[in-house]
Coordinates of N, CA and C in Angstrom, one line a residue:
M675 N -160.5 16.6 99.8 CA -160.7 17.9 99.3 C -160.2 18.9 100.4
A676 N -160.7 18.6 101.7 CA -160.3 19.5 102.8 C -158.8 19.6 103.0
G677 N -158.2 18.4 102.8 CA -156.7 18.3 103.0 C -156.0 19.1 101.9
S678 N -156.5 19.1 100.7 CA -155.9 19.8 99.6 C -156.0 21.3 99.8
V679 N -157.2 21.8 100.3 CA -157.4 23.2 100.6 C -156.4 23.7 101.7
A680 N -156.3 22.9 102.8 CA -155.4 23.2 103.9 C -154.0 23.3 103.4
F681 N -153.6 22.4 102.6 CA -152.2 22.4 102.0 C -152.0 23.6 101.2
A682 N -153.0 24.0 100.4 CA -152.8 25.2 99.5 C -152.7 26.4 100.4
I683 N -153.5 26.5 101.4 CA -153.5 27.7 102.3 C -152.1 27.8 103.0
E684 N -151.6 26.7 103.5 CA -150.3 26.6 104.2 C -149.2 27.0 103.2
A685 N -149.3 26.5 101.9 CA -148.3 26.8 100.9 C -148.3 28.3 100.6
F686 N -149.5 28.9 100.5 CA -149.6 30.3 100.2 C -149.0 31.1 101.3
K687 N -149.3 30.7 102.6 CA -148.8 31.4 103.7 C -147.2 31.4 103.7
R688 N -146.6 30.3 103.3 CA -145.2 30.2 103.4 C -144.5 31.0 102.2
I689 N -145.2 31.0 101.1 CA -144.6 31.6 99.9 C -144.8 33.1 99.9
H690 N -146.0 33.5 100.3 CA -146.4 34.9 100.3 C -146.9 35.4 101.7
P691 N -146.0 35.4 102.7 CA -146.5 35.7 104.0 C -147.1 37.1 104.2
V692 N -146.5 38.1 103.5 CA -147.0 39.4 103.6 C -148.4 39.5 103.0
E693 N -148.6 39.0 101.8 CA -149.9 39.0 101.2 C -150.9 38.2 102.0
F694 N -150.5 37.1 102.6 CA -151.3 36.2 103.4 C -151.9 37.1 104.5
E695 N -151.0 37.8 105.3 CA -151.5 38.6 106.4 C -152.3 39.8 105.9
R696 N -151.9 40.4 104.8 CA -152.6 41.6 104.3 C -154.0 41.3 103.9
R697 N -154.3 40.1 103.4 CA -155.7 39.7 103.0 C -156.6 39.6 104.2
F698 N -156.0 39.1 105.3 CA -156.8 39.1 106.5 C -157.1 40.5 107.1
L699 N -156.0 41.3 107.2 CA -156.1 42.6 107.8 C -157.0 43.5 106.9
S700 N -157.0 43.3 105.6 CA -157.9 44.1 104.8 C -159.4 43.9 105.1
Q701 N -159.6 42.7 105.7 CA -161.0 42.3 106.0 C -161.3 42.7 107.5
G702 N -160.4 43.3 108.2 CA -160.6 43.7 109.6 C -160.5 42.6 110.6
T703 N -159.7 41.5 110.2 CA -159.5 40.4 111.1 C -158.0 40.0 110.9
R704 N -157.7 38.9 111.6 CA -156.3 38.4 111.6 C -156.3 36.9 111.3
H705 N -155.1 36.4 111.1 CA -155.1 35.0 110.6 C -155.5 34.0 111.7
D706 N -155.5 34.4 113.0 CA -155.9 33.6 114.1 C -157.4 33.9 114.5
G707 N -158.1 34.8 113.8 CA -159.4 35.1 114.1 C -159.7 36.2 115.0
R708 N -158.6 36.8 115.5 CA -158.8 38.0 116.4 C -159.0 39.3 115.6
A709 N -159.7 40.2 116.3 CA -159.9 41.6 115.7 C -158.5 42.3 115.9
P710 N -158.3 43.3 115.1 CA -157.0 44.0 115.2 C -156.6 44.5 116.6
G711 N -157.6 44.9 117.4 CA -157.3 45.4 118.8 C -157.5 44.4 119.9
Q712 N -157.6 43.1 119.5 CA -157.9 42.1 120.5 C -156.6 41.4 121.0
F713 N -156.5 41.2 122.3 CA -155.4 40.5 122.9 C -155.7 39.1 123.1
R714 N -154.6 38.3 123.3 CA -154.8 36.9 123.5 C -155.1 36.6 125.0
A715 N -155.5 35.4 125.4 CA -155.8 35.1 126.8 C -154.5 35.1 127.6
L716 N -154.6 35.7 128.8 CA -153.5 35.8 129.7 C -153.7 35.0 131.0
S717 N -152.7 34.3 131.4 CA -152.8 33.6 132.7 C -151.6 33.8 133.5
V718 N -151.7 34.0 134.8 CA -150.6 34.3 135.7 C -150.7 33.4 136.9
A719 N -149.6 32.7 137.2 CA -149.5 31.9 138.4 C -148.2 32.3 139.2
K720 N -148.4 32.5 140.5 CA -147.3 33.0 141.4 C -146.8 31.9 142.2
G721 N -145.5 32.0 142.6 CA -144.9 31.0 143.5 C -144.6 29.7 142.8
T722 N -144.3 29.7 141.6 CA -144.2 28.4 140.8 C -142.8 27.8 140.9
I723 N -141.8 28.6 141.5 CA -140.4 28.0 141.7 C -140.1 28.0 143.2
S724 N -140.0 26.8 143.7 CA -139.9 26.7 145.2 C -138.5 27.2 145.7
T725 N -137.5 27.2 144.9 CA -136.2 27.5 145.3 C -135.9 29.0 145.1
A726 N -136.8 29.8 144.6 CA -136.6 31.2 144.4 C -137.3 32.0 145.5
H727 N -136.9 33.2 145.8 CA -137.5 34.1 146.8 C -138.9 34.7 146.3
G728 N -139.0 34.7 145.0 CA -140.2 35.2 144.3 C -140.3 34.6 142.9
S729 N -141.4 34.2 142.5 CA -141.5 33.6 141.1 C -142.9 33.7 140.5
S730 N -142.9 33.5 139.3 CA -144.2 33.5 138.5 C -144.1 32.7 137.2
T731 N -145.2 32.3 136.7 CA -145.3 31.7 135.3 C -146.4 32.4 134.6
V732 N -146.1 32.9 133.4 CA -147.1 33.7 132.6 C -147.3 33.1 131.3
R733 N -148.5 32.9 130.9 CA -148.8 32.5 129.5 C -149.7 33.6 128.8
L734 N -149.2 34.0 127.7 CA -149.9 35.0 126.9 C -150.1 34.3 125.5
G735 N -151.3 33.8 125.3 CA -151.5 33.0 124.1 C -150.6 31.7 124.2
N736 N -149.8 31.5 123.2 CA -148.8 30.4 123.3 C -147.4 30.8 123.8
T737 N -147.2 32.1 124.1 CA -146.0 32.6 124.7 C -146.0 32.3 126.1
T738 N -144.9 31.6 126.6 CA -144.8 31.2 128.0 C -143.5 31.6 128.6
V739 N -143.5 32.3 129.7 CA -142.3 32.7 130.4 C -142.4 32.4 131.9
V740 N -141.2 32.2 132.4 CA -141.1 31.9 133.9 C -140.1 32.9 134.4
C741 N -140.4 33.5 135.6 CA -139.6 34.5 136.2 C -139.2 34.0 137.6
G742 N -138.0 34.0 138.0 CA -137.5 33.7 139.3 C -136.6 34.8 139.8
I743 N -136.8 35.2 141.1 CA -136.0 36.2 141.7 C -135.3 35.6 142.9
K744 N -133.9 35.9 142.9 CA -133.1 35.5 144.0 C -132.6 36.7 144.7
A745 N -132.6 36.7 146.0 CA -132.0 37.8 146.8 C -130.7 37.4 147.3
E746 N -129.7 38.2 147.0 CA -128.3 38.0 147.5 C -127.7 39.2 148.1
V747 N -126.8 39.0 149.1 CA -126.2 40.2 149.8 C -125.1 40.7 148.9
C748 N -125.0 42.0 148.9 CA -123.9 42.7 148.2 C -123.5 44.0 148.9
E749 N -122.5 44.6 148.4 CA -122.1 45.9 149.0 C -122.7 47.0 148.1
P750 N -123.3 48.0 148.8 CA -124.0 49.1 148.0 C -123.0 50.0 147.4
D751 N -123.5 50.7 146.4 CA -122.6 51.7 145.7 C -122.3 52.8 146.6
V752 N -121.1 53.3 146.5 CA -120.7 54.4 147.4 C -121.6 55.7 147.1
K753 N -122.1 55.8 145.9 CA -122.9 57.0 145.6 C -124.3 56.8 146.1
T754 N -124.8 55.6 146.3 CA -126.1 55.3 146.9 C -126.0 54.3 148.0
P755 N -125.5 54.7 149.2 CA -125.2 53.8 150.2 C -126.4 53.2 150.9
D756 N -127.6 53.8 150.7 CA -128.8 53.3 151.3 C -129.7 52.6 150.3
E757 N -129.2 52.1 149.2 CA -130.0 51.5 148.2 C -129.4 50.1 147.8
G758 N -130.3 49.2 147.4 CA -129.8 47.9 146.8 C -130.0 48.0 145.3
Y759 N -130.1 46.8 144.7 CA -130.1 46.7 143.3 C -131.2 45.8 142.8
L760 N -131.7 46.1 141.6 CA -132.6 45.1 140.9 C -131.9 44.9 139.5
V761 N -131.6 43.6 139.3 CA -130.9 43.2 138.0 C -131.9 42.3 137.3
T762 N -132.1 42.6 136.0 CA -133.0 41.8 135.2 C -132.3 41.2 134.0
N763 N -132.7 40.0 133.7 CA -132.1 39.2 132.6 C -133.1 38.4 131.9
V764 N -133.3 38.7 130.6 CA -134.3 38.0 129.8 C -133.5 37.0 129.0
D765 N -133.9 35.7 129.0 CA -133.3 34.6 128.4 C -134.1 34.1 127.2
L766 N -133.6 34.3 126.0 CA -134.3 33.8 124.8 C -133.3 32.8 124.1
S767 N -133.6 31.6 124.3 CA -132.7 30.5 123.8 C -133.4 29.7 122.7
P768 N -132.7 28.8 122.0 CA -133.3 28.0 120.9 C -134.4 27.1 121.5
M769 N -134.4 26.9 122.8 CA -135.4 26.1 123.4 C -136.8 26.6 123.2
C770 N -136.9 28.0 123.1 CA -138.2 28.6 123.0 C -138.6 28.9 121.6
S771 N -137.6 29.0 120.7 CA -137.9 29.3 119.3 C -136.6 29.1 118.5
A772 N -136.8 28.6 117.2 CA -135.6 28.4 116.3 C -135.1 29.8 115.9
R773 N -135.8 30.9 116.2 CA -135.3 32.2 115.8 C -134.0 32.6 116.6
F774 N -133.8 32.0 117.7 CA -132.7 32.4 118.6 C -131.6 31.3 118.6
R775 N -130.4 31.8 118.9 CA -129.2 30.9 118.8 C -128.7 30.7 120.2
A776 N -128.0 29.6 120.4 CA -127.3 29.4 121.7 C -126.1 30.3 121.9
G777 N -125.7 30.5 123.1 CA -124.5 31.4 123.3 C -124.9 32.6 124.1
P778 N -124.1 33.7 124.0 CA -124.4 34.9 124.7 C -125.7 35.5 124.3
P779 N -126.3 36.3 125.2 CA -127.7 36.9 124.9 C -127.6 37.7 123.6
G780 N -128.6 37.5 122.8 CA -128.7 38.3 121.5 C -129.2 39.7 121.8
E781 N -129.4 40.4 120.7 CA -129.8 41.8 120.8 C -131.2 41.9 121.4
S782 N -132.1 41.1 121.0 CA -133.5 41.1 121.5 C -133.5 40.9 123.0
A783 N -132.8 40.0 123.5 CA -132.8 39.7 124.9 C -132.1 40.8 125.7
Q784 N -131.0 41.4 125.1 CA -130.3 42.5 125.8 C -131.2 43.7 125.9
V785 N -131.9 44.1 124.8 CA -132.7 45.2 124.8 C -133.9 45.1 125.7
A786 N -134.5 43.9 125.8 CA -135.6 43.6 126.7 C -135.1 43.8 128.1
S787 N -134.0 43.2 128.5 CA -133.4 43.2 129.8 C -133.2 44.7 130.3
E788 N -132.6 45.5 129.4 CA -132.3 46.8 129.8 C -133.5 47.7 130.0
H789 N -134.5 47.5 129.1 CA -135.7 48.3 129.3 C -136.5 47.9 130.5
L790 N -136.5 46.6 130.9 CA -137.2 46.2 132.1 C -136.5 46.8 133.3
A791 N -135.2 46.8 133.3 CA -134.4 47.4 134.4 C -134.8 48.9 134.6
R792 N -134.9 49.6 133.5 CA -135.2 51.0 133.6 C -136.6 51.2 134.0
L793 N -137.5 50.3 133.6 CA -138.9 50.5 133.9 C -139.2 50.2 135.4
F794 N -138.5 49.2 136.0 CA -138.8 48.7 137.3 C -138.0 49.3 138.4
A795 N -136.7 49.5 138.2 CA -135.8 49.9 139.2 C -136.1 51.4 139.6
G796 N -136.5 51.6 140.8 CA -136.9 53.0 141.2 C -138.3 53.3 141.0
G797 N -138.8 53.0 139.8 CA -140.2 53.3 139.5 C -141.2 52.4 140.2
V798 N -140.8 51.1 140.3 CA -141.7 50.1 141.0 C -141.2 49.7 142.3
V799 N -139.9 49.3 142.3 CA -139.2 48.9 143.6 C -138.5 50.1 144.2
D800 N -138.8 50.3 145.5 CA -138.1 51.3 146.3 C -136.8 50.7 146.7
L801 N -135.7 51.1 146.0 CA -134.4 50.4 146.2 C -133.9 50.6 147.6
R802 N -134.4 51.6 148.4 CA -134.0 51.9 149.7 C -134.5 50.8 150.7
E803 N -135.6 50.1 150.3 CA -136.0 49.0 151.1 C -135.1 47.8 151.0
L804 N -134.2 47.8 150.1 CA -133.2 46.7 150.0 C -131.9 46.9 150.7
C805 N -131.9 48.0 151.5 CA -130.7 48.3 152.3 C -130.7 47.5 153.6
I806 N -129.6 46.8 153.9 CA -129.5 46.1 155.2 C -128.8 47.0 156.2
E807 N -127.7 47.5 155.8 CA -126.9 48.4 156.7 C -126.3 49.5 155.8
S808 N -126.6 50.8 156.0 CA -126.1 51.9 155.2 C -124.6 51.8 154.9
G809 N -124.2 51.8 153.7 CA -122.8 51.8 153.3 C -122.1 50.4 153.5
Q810 N -122.8 49.5 154.1 CA -122.1 48.2 154.3 C -122.7 47.0 153.6
A811 N -124.0 46.9 153.6 CA -124.7 45.7 153.0 C -126.0 46.0 152.4
A812 N -126.4 45.4 151.4 CA -127.7 45.6 150.8 C -128.1 44.3 150.0
W813 N -129.3 44.3 149.6 CA -129.8 43.1 148.8 C -129.7 43.5 147.3
V814 N -129.3 42.5 146.5 CA -129.4 42.6 145.1 C -130.5 41.6 144.7
L815 N -131.5 42.0 144.0 CA -132.5 41.1 143.4 C -132.2 40.8 142.0
S816 N -131.9 39.5 141.8 CA -131.5 39.0 140.4 C -132.8 38.4 139.9
A817 N -133.4 39.0 138.9 CA -134.6 38.5 138.3 C -134.3 37.9 136.9
D818 N -134.4 36.6 136.8 CA -134.2 35.9 135.6 C -135.5 35.5 134.9
I819 N -135.7 36.0 133.7 CA -137.0 35.8 133.0 C -136.7 34.9 131.8
V820 N -137.1 33.7 131.9 CA -136.8 32.7 130.9 C -138.0 32.4 130.0
C821 N -137.8 32.5 128.7 CA -138.9 32.2 127.8 C -138.9 30.7 127.5
L822 N -140.0 30.0 127.8 CA -140.1 28.6 127.5 C -140.6 28.3 126.1
R823 N -141.5 29.2 125.7 CA -142.1 29.1 124.3 C -142.4 30.5 123.8
H824 N -141.8 30.8 122.6 CA -142.0 32.1 122.0 C -143.0 32.1 120.9
D825 N -144.1 32.8 121.1 CA -145.0 33.0 120.0 C -145.4 34.5 119.9
G826 N -144.4 35.4 120.0 CA -144.7 36.8 119.9 C -144.9 37.5 121.2
N827 N -144.6 38.8 121.2 CA -144.9 39.7 122.3 C -144.3 39.3 123.6
I828 N -143.0 39.0 123.6 CA -142.2 38.6 124.8 C -142.2 39.8 125.8
I829 N -142.2 41.0 125.3 CA -142.1 42.2 126.3 C -143.2 42.2 127.2
D830 N -144.5 42.1 126.7 CA -145.6 42.1 127.6 C -145.6 41.0 128.6
A831 N -145.3 39.8 128.1 CA -145.2 38.6 129.0 C -144.1 38.8 130.1
A832 N -143.0 39.4 129.7 CA -141.9 39.6 130.7 C -142.3 40.6 131.7
V833 N -142.9 41.7 131.3 CA -143.4 42.7 132.3 C -144.3 42.1 133.3
V834 N -145.3 41.4 132.8 CA -146.3 40.8 133.7 C -145.7 39.8 134.6
A835 N -144.7 39.0 134.1 CA -144.1 38.0 134.9 C -143.2 38.6 136.0
L836 N -142.5 39.6 135.7 CA -141.6 40.3 136.7 C -142.5 41.0 137.7
M837 N -143.6 41.6 137.3 CA -144.5 42.2 138.2 C -145.1 41.2 139.2
A838 N -145.5 40.1 138.7 CA -146.1 39.0 139.5 C -145.1 38.4 140.5
A839 N -143.8 38.3 140.0 CA -142.8 37.7 140.8 C -142.4 38.7 142.0
L840 N -142.4 40.0 141.7 CA -142.1 40.9 142.7 C -143.3 41.0 143.8
E841 N -144.5 40.8 143.3 CA -145.6 40.7 144.3 C -145.5 39.4 145.2
N842 N -144.9 38.4 144.6 CA -144.7 37.1 145.3 C -143.4 37.1 146.2
L843 N -142.5 38.1 146.0 CA -141.2 38.1 146.6 C -141.3 38.3 148.1
A844 N -140.5 37.5 148.8 CA -140.3 37.6 150.3 C -138.8 37.8 150.5
V845 N -138.4 39.0 150.9 CA -137.0 39.3 151.2 C -136.6 38.8 152.6
P846 N -135.5 37.9 152.7 CA -135.2 37.4 154.0 C -134.8 38.5 155.0
A847 N -135.1 38.3 156.3 CA -134.8 39.2 157.3 C -133.2 39.1 157.5
A848 N -132.6 40.3 157.6 CA -131.1 40.3 157.7 C -130.7 41.4 158.7
A849 N -129.5 41.2 159.2 CA -128.9 42.3 160.1 C -127.3 42.1 160.0
V850 N -126.6 43.2 160.3 CA -125.2 43.2 160.3 C -124.7 43.2 161.7
E851 N -123.9 42.2 162.1 CA -123.3 42.1 163.4 C -121.8 41.9 163.3
S852 N -121.0 42.8 163.8 CA -119.5 42.7 163.7 C -119.0 42.6 162.3
G853 N -119.7 43.3 161.4 CA -119.3 43.3 160.0 C -119.7 42.1 159.2
V854 N -120.5 41.2 159.9 CA -121.0 40.0 159.2 C -122.5 40.1 159.0
V855 N -123.0 39.7 157.8 CA -124.4 39.8 157.6 C -125.0 38.4 157.9
S856 N -126.0 38.4 158.7 CA -126.7 37.2 159.1 C -128.2 37.3 158.5
A857 N -128.6 36.3 157.8 CA -129.9 36.4 157.1 C -130.7 35.2 157.6
D858 N -132.0 35.4 157.9 CA -132.9 34.3 158.2 C -133.9 34.1 157.1
R859 N -133.6 33.1 156.3 CA -134.4 32.8 155.1 C -135.8 32.2 155.4
T860 N -136.0 31.9 156.7 CA -137.3 31.3 157.1 C -138.3 32.5 157.4
K861 N -137.7 33.7 157.5 CA -138.6 34.9 157.8 C -138.3 35.9 156.6
G862 N -139.4 36.2 156.0 CA -139.3 37.2 154.9 C -140.3 38.3 155.0
R863 N -140.0 39.4 154.3 CA -141.0 40.5 154.3 C -141.3 40.9 152.8
R864 N -142.5 41.3 152.6 CA -142.9 41.8 151.3 C -142.3 43.2 151.0
L865 N -142.0 43.5 149.8 CA -141.6 44.8 149.4 C -142.8 45.7 149.2
T866 N -142.7 47.0 149.5 CA -143.8 47.9 149.2 C -143.5 48.4 147.7
L867 N -144.4 47.9 146.8 CA -144.3 48.3 145.4 C -144.9 49.6 145.2
R868 N -144.2 50.5 144.6 CA -144.7 51.9 144.4 C -145.9 51.9 143.4
R869 N -145.9 51.1 142.4 CA -147.0 51.0 141.5 C -147.0 49.6 140.8
R870 N -148.1 49.2 140.3 CA -148.3 48.0 139.6 C -148.5 48.3 138.1
L871 N -147.7 47.7 137.3 CA -147.7 48.0 135.9 C -148.5 47.0 135.0
F872 N -149.1 47.6 134.0 CA -149.9 46.8 133.0 C -149.5 47.2 131.6
P873 N -148.8 46.2 130.9 CA -148.3 46.6 129.6 C -149.2 46.2 128.4
A874 N -149.1 46.9 127.3 CA -149.8 46.6 126.1 C -149.0 47.0 124.9
T875 N -148.6 46.0 124.1 CA -147.8 46.3 122.9 C -148.6 46.2 121.6
F876 N -148.4 47.3 120.8 CA -149.2 47.4 119.6 C -148.1 47.4 118.4
T877 N -148.4 46.6 117.4 CA -147.4 46.4 116.3 C -147.9 46.9 115.0
L878 N -147.0 47.6 114.3 CA -147.4 48.1 113.0 C -147.0 47.0 112.0
V879 N -147.9 46.3 111.4 CA -147.7 45.2 110.4 C -147.8 45.7 109.0
D880 N -146.7 45.4 108.3 CA -146.6 45.8 106.8 C -146.9 47.3 106.6
D881 N -146.5 48.1 107.6 CA -146.6 49.5 107.5 C -148.1 50.0 107.2
T882 N -149.1 49.2 107.5 CA -150.4 49.5 107.1 C -151.4 49.4 108.3
C883 N -151.2 48.4 109.2 CA -152.3 48.1 110.2 C -151.6 48.0 111.5
V884 N -152.2 48.6 112.6 CA -151.8 48.5 113.9 C -152.6 47.4 114.6
V885 N -151.9 46.4 115.1 CA -152.5 45.3 115.8 C -152.0 45.1 117.3
A886 N -152.9 44.7 118.1 CA -152.5 44.5 119.5 C -152.0 43.1 119.7
D887 N -151.0 43.0 120.6 CA -150.5 41.7 121.0 C -150.2 40.8 119.8
A888 N -149.2 41.2 119.0 CA -148.9 40.4 117.8 C -148.3 39.1 118.2
D889 N -148.6 38.0 117.4 CA -148.0 36.8 117.6 C -146.7 36.7 116.7
D890 N -146.1 35.5 116.7 CA -144.8 35.4 116.1 C -144.9 35.7 114.6
A891 N -145.9 35.2 113.9 CA -146.1 35.3 112.5 C -146.2 36.8 112.1
E892 N -147.0 37.6 112.9 CA -147.2 39.0 112.7 C -145.9 39.8 113.0
E893 N -145.2 39.4 114.0 CA -143.9 40.1 114.3 C -142.9 39.9 113.2
Q894 N -143.0 38.8 112.4 CA -142.1 38.7 111.3 C -142.3 39.7 110.2
L895 N -143.5 40.3 110.2 CA -143.8 41.3 109.2 C -143.8 42.7 109.8
A896 N -143.5 42.8 111.1 CA -143.6 44.1 111.8 C -142.5 45.1 111.3
T897 N -142.9 46.4 111.2 CA -142.0 47.4 110.9 C -141.7 48.3 112.1
A898 N -142.6 48.3 113.1 CA -142.4 49.0 114.3 C -143.4 48.5 115.3
A899 N -143.1 48.8 116.6 CA -143.9 48.4 117.7 C -143.9 49.5 118.8
V900 N -145.1 49.6 119.5 CA -145.2 50.6 120.5 C -145.7 49.9 121.8
L901 N -144.9 50.0 122.8 CA -145.2 49.5 124.1 C -145.8 50.6 125.0
V902 N -147.0 50.4 125.5 CA -147.7 51.4 126.3 C -147.9 50.7 127.7
V903 N -147.4 51.4 128.8 CA -147.5 50.8 130.1 C -148.3 51.8 131.0
V904 N -149.3 51.3 131.7 CA -150.1 52.1 132.6 C -150.0 51.5 134.0
D905 N -150.3 52.3 135.0 CA -150.4 51.7 136.4 C -151.8 51.4 136.7
A906 N -152.0 50.9 138.0 CA -153.3 50.5 138.4 C -154.4 51.6 138.4
R907 N -153.9 52.9 138.5 CA -154.8 54.0 138.4 C -155.1 54.5 137.0
G908 N -154.5 53.8 136.0 CA -154.7 54.2 134.7 C -153.8 55.3 134.2
R909 N -152.8 55.7 135.0 CA -151.8 56.7 134.7 C -150.7 56.1 133.8
L910 N -150.3 56.9 132.8 CA -149.3 56.5 131.8 C -147.9 56.4 132.5
A911 N -147.3 55.2 132.4 CA -146.0 55.0 133.1 C -144.9 55.0 132.1
N912 N -145.2 54.6 130.8 CA -144.1 54.4 129.8 C -144.6 54.3 128.4
V913 N -144.0 54.9 127.5 CA -144.3 54.6 126.1 C -142.9 54.4 125.4
W914 N -142.8 53.3 124.7 CA -141.5 52.9 124.1 C -141.8 52.4 122.7
K915 N -141.2 53.2 121.7 CA -141.4 52.8 120.3 C -140.1 52.2 119.9
R916 N -140.1 51.1 119.2 CA -139.0 50.4 118.7 C -139.2 50.0 117.2
G917 N -138.2 49.8 116.5 CA -138.3 49.5 115.1 C -138.1 50.7 114.2
A918 N -137.8 50.4 112.9 CA -137.4 51.5 112.0 C -138.6 52.1 111.3
G919 N -139.8 51.5 111.4 CA -141.0 52.0 110.8 C -141.5 53.3 111.4
A920 N -142.1 54.2 110.7 CA -142.7 55.4 111.2 C -144.1 55.2 111.7
V921 N -144.2 55.6 113.0 CA -145.5 55.5 113.7 C -146.0 57.0 113.9
G922 N -147.1 57.3 113.2 CA -147.6 58.7 113.2 C -148.4 59.0 114.5
R923 N -148.7 60.3 114.7 CA -149.5 60.7 115.9 C -150.8 60.0 116.0
Q924 N -151.5 59.8 114.9 CA -152.8 59.1 114.9 C -152.6 57.7 115.4
A925 N -151.6 57.0 115.0 CA -151.4 55.6 115.4 C -151.0 55.6 116.9
I926 N -150.2 56.5 117.3 CA -149.8 56.6 118.8 C -151.0 56.8 119.6
A927 N -151.9 57.8 119.2 CA -153.1 58.1 119.9 C -154.0 56.8 119.9
Q928 N -154.0 56.1 118.9 CA -154.9 54.9 118.8 C -154.3 53.9 119.9
C929 N -153.0 53.7 120.0 CA -152.4 52.8 120.9 C -152.7 53.2 122.4
L930 N -152.6 54.5 122.6 CA -152.9 55.0 124.0 C -154.4 54.9 124.3

């Protein structure tokens, strides 16, 4: 009997996914038992990649991402001779979910990468600290954020992972002698982070209910999402609305 009930529930979920979620939300709960405003468990581990200059592994519910940062020498831009670079890349492959395809980065990965770059470069990392010699050499930090398992809310997981990897980062000591950059990778220094960011994504499901930290099933029914980022002092750092659905002032206020 129990097996038949479980089969019927699973069949109803697959045939009528919107109605399945709507019935839970109408009762003030969600299909995994969470309240609308409840987040999943979060765990962060730093220094998980021995070959990277900074790294972290983050689990948000069943969503798992790994971030590794490599520091490489480059020539600074002529417009900003005293600054280095922070380059972010989010990798969403078929390995983490059947939703994604192999090949060049898809739209979701590109959008996530670009927003992370805008959020962190300058606002969190002082790019002047990446200068080795003005106009001659600087560090470029290449941050690769790889999703190992995708179960929704990749943006929050990516922000937390990048933040943790930057906290773990040790930039090698370097100097320019006779036009040649010499770096001592056995000696590193920590970057002074301007602020520490804490993200929270709220998703509008079926145009009716705002839920925190949506999982993959809920994201399939999402019409819009709002990312709210605050710093350690509780000051608002970023609000980013994405999706075609309309999010009213009351919903935005609820997210904030």
